[in-house]
Amino acid sequence: MFLSGLIGIGFDFARGMRCEFLPPYSPDYNPIEPAFAKFKAYIRAKEAEFLALDQDEELDIHIFLIKAMFSVTAEDACGYFRHCGYI
């Protein structure tokens, strides 16, 4: 049933496509986990700055979270994928 379903959605095994089964979920092999860790570390490091924000001003909170998000650089992301064995 599984392989016939893949063929039905356009997999062409004759052209070299293959089906790889992934191991069960492991945070060690998921590059988003270290990215979330860095995101949370930024928030913890800037806790005083965050608490000083006007909690009624949504824009300030969004800007703070965007800064936290951009604390994860492209080089970091590449390293996370390399560490997890994707590249």
CSV table of N, CA and C in Angstrom, one decimal:
chain,number,residue,atom,x,y,z
A,1,MET,N,0.8,-1.2,0.0
A,1,MET,CA,0.0,0.0,0.0
A,1,MET,C,0.9,1.3,0.0
A,2,PHE,N,1.9,1.3,0.8
A,2,PHE,CA,2.7,2.5,0.9
A,2,PHE,C,3.4,2.8,-0.4
A,3,LEU,N,4.1,1.9,-1.0
A,3,LEU,CA,4.8,2.1,-2.2
A,3,LEU,C,3.8,2.5,-3.4
A,4,SER,N,2.7,1.8,-3.4
A,4,SER,CA,1.7,2.2,-4.5
A,4,SER,C,1.2,3.6,-4.3
A,5,GLY,N,1.1,4.1,-3.0
A,5,GLY,CA,0.7,5.4,-2.8
A,5,GLY,C,1.8,6.4,-3.2
A,6,LEU,N,3.1,6.1,-3.1
A,6,LEU,CA,4.1,7.0,-3.5
A,6,LEU,C,4.1,7.1,-5.1
A,7,ILE,N,3.9,5.9,-5.7
A,7,ILE,CA,3.9,6.0,-7.2
A,7,ILE,C,2.7,6.8,-7.6
A,8,GLY,N,1.6,6.7,-6.9
A,8,GLY,CA,0.4,7.5,-7.3
A,8,GLY,C,0.6,9.0,-7.1
A,9,ILE,N,1.5,9.5,-6.3
A,9,ILE,CA,1.7,10.9,-6.2
A,9,ILE,C,2.9,11.4,-7.0
A,10,GLY,N,3.4,10.5,-7.8
A,10,GLY,CA,4.5,11.0,-8.8
A,10,GLY,C,5.9,10.5,-8.5
A,11,PHE,N,6.1,9.6,-7.6
A,11,PHE,CA,7.5,9.1,-7.4
A,11,PHE,C,7.8,8.2,-8.6
A,12,ASP,N,9.0,8.4,-9.1
A,12,ASP,CA,9.4,7.6,-10.3
A,12,ASP,C,10.7,6.9,-9.9
A,13,PHE,N,10.6,5.7,-9.4
A,13,PHE,CA,11.7,4.9,-9.0
A,13,PHE,C,12.7,4.6,-10.1
A,14,ALA,N,12.2,4.6,-11.3
A,14,ALA,CA,13.0,4.3,-12.5
A,14,ALA,C,14.0,5.4,-12.7
A,15,ARG,N,13.7,6.6,-12.3
A,15,ARG,CA,14.5,7.8,-12.5
A,15,ARG,C,15.4,8.1,-11.4
A,16,GLY,N,15.5,7.1,-10.5
A,16,GLY,CA,16.5,7.2,-9.4
A,16,GLY,C,15.9,7.7,-8.1
A,17,MET,N,14.6,8.0,-8.0
A,17,MET,CA,14.0,8.4,-6.8
A,17,MET,C,14.0,7.2,-5.8
A,18,ARG,N,14.2,7.5,-4.5
A,18,ARG,CA,14.2,6.4,-3.6
A,18,ARG,C,13.4,6.9,-2.3
A,19,CYS,N,13.0,6.0,-1.6
A,19,CYS,CA,12.2,6.2,-0.4
A,19,CYS,C,13.1,5.9,0.8
A,20,GLU,N,13.4,6.8,1.7
A,20,GLU,CA,14.2,6.6,2.9
A,20,GLU,C,13.4,6.7,4.1
A,21,PHE,N,13.4,5.7,4.9
A,21,PHE,CA,12.7,5.8,6.2
A,21,PHE,C,13.6,6.5,7.2
A,22,LEU,N,13.0,7.4,8.0
A,22,LEU,CA,13.7,8.1,9.0
A,22,LEU,C,13.6,7.4,10.3
A,23,PRO,N,14.6,7.6,11.2
A,23,PRO,CA,14.6,7.0,12.5
A,23,PRO,C,13.5,7.7,13.3
A,24,PRO,N,13.1,7.1,14.4
A,24,PRO,CA,12.1,7.7,15.3
A,24,PRO,C,12.7,9.1,15.7
A,25,TYR,N,11.8,10.0,16.1
A,25,TYR,CA,12.1,11.4,16.4
A,25,TYR,C,13.2,11.4,17.5
A,26,SER,N,14.2,12.2,17.3
A,26,SER,CA,15.3,12.4,18.3
A,26,SER,C,15.7,13.9,18.2
A,27,PRO,N,15.7,14.6,19.3
A,27,PRO,CA,16.1,16.0,19.2
A,27,PRO,C,17.6,16.1,18.8
A,28,ASP,N,18.4,15.0,18.9
A,28,ASP,CA,19.8,15.1,18.5
A,28,ASP,C,19.9,15.2,17.0
A,29,TYR,N,18.9,14.8,16.2
A,29,TYR,CA,18.9,14.8,14.8
A,29,TYR,C,18.0,15.9,14.2
A,30,ASN,N,17.5,16.8,15.0
A,30,ASN,CA,16.6,17.8,14.6
A,30,ASN,C,17.2,19.2,14.7
A,31,PRO,N,17.6,19.9,13.6
A,31,PRO,CA,18.3,21.1,13.7
A,31,PRO,C,17.5,22.3,14.4
A,32,ILE,N,16.2,22.1,14.5
A,32,ILE,CA,15.4,23.2,15.1
A,32,ILE,C,15.6,23.3,16.6
A,33,GLU,N,16.0,22.2,17.2
A,33,GLU,CA,16.2,22.1,18.7
A,33,GLU,C,17.4,23.1,19.1
A,34,PRO,N,18.6,23.0,18.5
A,34,PRO,CA,19.6,24.0,19.0
A,34,PRO,C,19.2,25.5,18.6
A,35,ALA,N,18.4,25.6,17.5
A,35,ALA,CA,18.0,27.0,17.2
A,35,ALA,C,17.0,27.5,18.2
A,36,PHE,N,16.1,26.7,18.7
A,36,PHE,CA,15.2,27.1,19.8
A,36,PHE,C,16.0,27.4,21.1
A,37,ALA,N,17.0,26.6,21.3
A,37,ALA,CA,17.8,26.8,22.5
A,37,ALA,C,18.5,28.1,22.5
A,38,LYS,N,19.0,28.5,21.3
A,38,LYS,CA,19.7,29.8,21.2
A,38,LYS,C,18.6,30.9,21.3
A,39,PHE,N,17.5,30.8,20.7
A,39,PHE,CA,16.4,31.7,20.8
A,39,PHE,C,16.0,31.9,22.3
A,40,LYS,N,15.8,30.8,23.1
A,40,LYS,CA,15.5,30.9,24.5
A,40,LYS,C,16.6,31.5,25.3
A,41,ALA,N,17.8,31.2,24.9
A,41,ALA,CA,19.0,31.8,25.7
A,41,ALA,C,19.0,33.3,25.5
A,42,TYR,N,18.7,33.8,24.3
A,42,TYR,CA,18.7,35.2,24.0
A,42,TYR,C,17.6,35.9,25.0
A,43,ILE,N,16.5,35.3,25.0
A,43,ILE,CA,15.4,35.8,25.8
A,43,ILE,C,15.8,35.8,27.3
A,44,ARG,N,16.4,34.7,27.8
A,44,ARG,CA,16.9,34.7,29.2
A,44,ARG,C,17.9,35.7,29.5
A,45,ALA,N,18.9,35.9,28.5
A,45,ALA,CA,19.9,36.9,28.7
A,45,ALA,C,19.4,38.3,28.7
A,46,LYS,N,18.3,38.6,28.0
A,46,LYS,CA,17.8,39.9,27.9
A,46,LYS,C,16.5,40.0,28.8
A,47,GLU,N,16.4,39.2,29.8
A,47,GLU,CA,15.1,39.2,30.6
A,47,GLU,C,14.8,40.6,31.1
A,48,ALA,N,15.8,41.3,31.7
A,48,ALA,CA,15.5,42.6,32.2
A,48,ALA,C,14.9,43.6,31.2
A,49,GLU,N,15.5,43.5,30.0
A,49,GLU,CA,15.1,44.3,28.9
A,49,GLU,C,13.6,44.0,28.5
A,50,PHE,N,13.3,42.7,28.5
A,50,PHE,CA,12.0,42.2,28.2
A,50,PHE,C,11.0,42.7,29.2
A,51,LEU,N,11.3,42.5,30.5
A,51,LEU,CA,10.4,42.9,31.6
A,51,LEU,C,10.2,44.4,31.6
A,52,ALA,N,11.1,45.2,31.1
A,52,ALA,CA,11.0,46.7,31.1
A,52,ALA,C,10.1,47.2,29.9
A,53,LEU,N,9.8,46.3,29.0
A,53,LEU,CA,8.9,46.7,27.9
A,53,LEU,C,7.5,47.0,28.4
A,54,ASP,N,6.8,47.9,27.7
A,54,ASP,CA,5.4,48.1,28.0
A,54,ASP,C,4.6,46.9,27.5
A,55,GLN,N,4.1,46.1,28.5
A,55,GLN,CA,3.4,44.9,28.1
A,55,GLN,C,2.1,45.2,27.3
A,56,ASP,N,1.6,46.4,27.3
A,56,ASP,CA,0.4,46.7,26.6
A,56,ASP,C,0.8,47.1,25.1
A,57,GLU,N,2.0,47.3,24.9
A,57,GLU,CA,2.5,47.7,23.5
A,57,GLU,C,3.0,46.5,22.8
A,58,GLU,N,2.1,45.9,22.0
A,58,GLU,CA,2.4,44.7,21.2
A,58,GLU,C,3.6,44.8,20.3
A,59,LEU,N,3.7,46.0,19.7
A,59,LEU,CA,4.8,46.2,18.7
A,59,LEU,C,6.2,46.0,19.4
A,60,ASP,N,6.3,46.5,20.6
A,60,ASP,CA,7.6,46.4,21.3
A,60,ASP,C,7.9,44.9,21.6
A,61,ILE,N,6.9,44.1,22.0
A,61,ILE,CA,7.1,42.7,22.2
A,61,ILE,C,7.5,42.0,20.9
A,62,HIS,N,6.8,42.3,19.8
A,62,HIS,CA,7.1,41.7,18.5
A,62,HIS,C,8.5,42.0,18.1
A,63,ILE,N,8.9,43.3,18.3
A,63,ILE,CA,10.3,43.7,17.9
A,63,ILE,C,11.3,42.9,18.7
A,64,PHE,N,11.1,42.8,20.0
A,64,PHE,CA,11.9,42.0,20.9
A,64,PHE,C,12.1,40.6,20.4
A,65,LEU,N,10.9,39.9,20.1
A,65,LEU,CA,10.9,38.5,19.6
A,65,LEU,C,11.6,38.4,18.3
A,66,ILE,N,11.5,39.4,17.4
A,66,ILE,CA,12.2,39.3,16.1
A,66,ILE,C,13.7,39.4,16.3
A,67,LYS,N,14.1,40.3,17.3
A,67,LYS,CA,15.6,40.3,17.6
A,67,LYS,C,16.0,39.0,18.1
A,68,ALA,N,15.2,38.4,18.9
A,68,ALA,CA,15.6,37.0,19.5
A,68,ALA,C,15.7,36.0,18.3
A,69,MET,N,14.7,36.1,17.4
A,69,MET,CA,14.7,35.2,16.3
A,69,MET,C,16.0,35.4,15.4
A,70,PHE,N,16.4,36.6,15.2
A,70,PHE,CA,17.5,36.9,14.3
A,70,PHE,C,18.8,36.7,15.1
A,71,SER,N,18.8,36.3,16.4
A,71,SER,CA,20.0,35.9,17.0
A,71,SER,C,20.6,34.6,16.5
A,72,VAL,N,19.7,33.9,15.8
A,72,VAL,CA,20.1,32.6,15.2
A,72,VAL,C,20.5,33.0,13.7
A,73,THR,N,21.8,33.0,13.5
A,73,THR,CA,22.3,33.5,12.2
A,73,THR,C,22.3,32.3,11.2
A,74,ALA,N,22.6,32.7,9.9
A,74,ALA,CA,22.7,31.7,8.9
A,74,ALA,C,23.8,30.7,9.1
A,75,GLU,N,24.9,31.2,9.7
A,75,GLU,CA,26.0,30.4,10.0
A,75,GLU,C,25.7,29.4,11.1
A,76,ASP,N,24.9,29.9,12.1
A,76,ASP,CA,24.4,29.0,13.1
A,76,ASP,C,23.5,27.9,12.5
A,77,ALA,N,22.6,28.2,11.7
A,77,ALA,CA,21.7,27.3,11.0
A,77,ALA,C,22.5,26.2,10.3
A,78,CYS,N,23.5,26.7,9.5
A,78,CYS,CA,24.3,25.7,8.7
A,78,CYS,C,25.0,24.8,9.7
A,79,GLY,N,25.5,25.3,10.8
A,79,GLY,CA,26.2,24.4,11.8
A,79,GLY,C,25.2,23.4,12.4
A,80,TYR,N,24.0,23.9,12.7
A,80,TYR,CA,23.0,22.9,13.2
A,80,TYR,C,22.7,21.8,12.3
A,81,PHE,N,22.6,22.1,11.0
A,81,PHE,CA,22.3,21.1,10.0
A,81,PHE,C,23.5,20.1,9.8
A,82,ARG,N,24.7,20.7,9.9
A,82,ARG,CA,25.9,19.9,9.8
A,82,ARG,C,26.0,19.0,11.0
A,83,HIS,N,25.8,19.5,12.2
A,83,HIS,CA,25.9,18.8,13.4
A,83,HIS,C,24.9,17.6,13.4
A,84,CYS,N,23.7,17.8,12.9
A,84,CYS,CA,22.7,16.8,12.9
A,84,CYS,C,22.9,15.8,11.7
A,85,GLY,N,23.9,16.0,10.9
A,85,GLY,CA,24.2,15.0,9.8
A,85,GLY,C,23.5,15.2,8.5
A,86,TYR,N,22.8,16.4,8.3
A,86,TYR,CA,22.1,16.6,7.1
A,86,TYR,C,23.0,17.1,6.0
A,87,ILE,N,24.1,17.8,6.3
A,87,ILE,CA,25.1,18.2,5.3
A,87,ILE,C,26.5,17.9,5.8
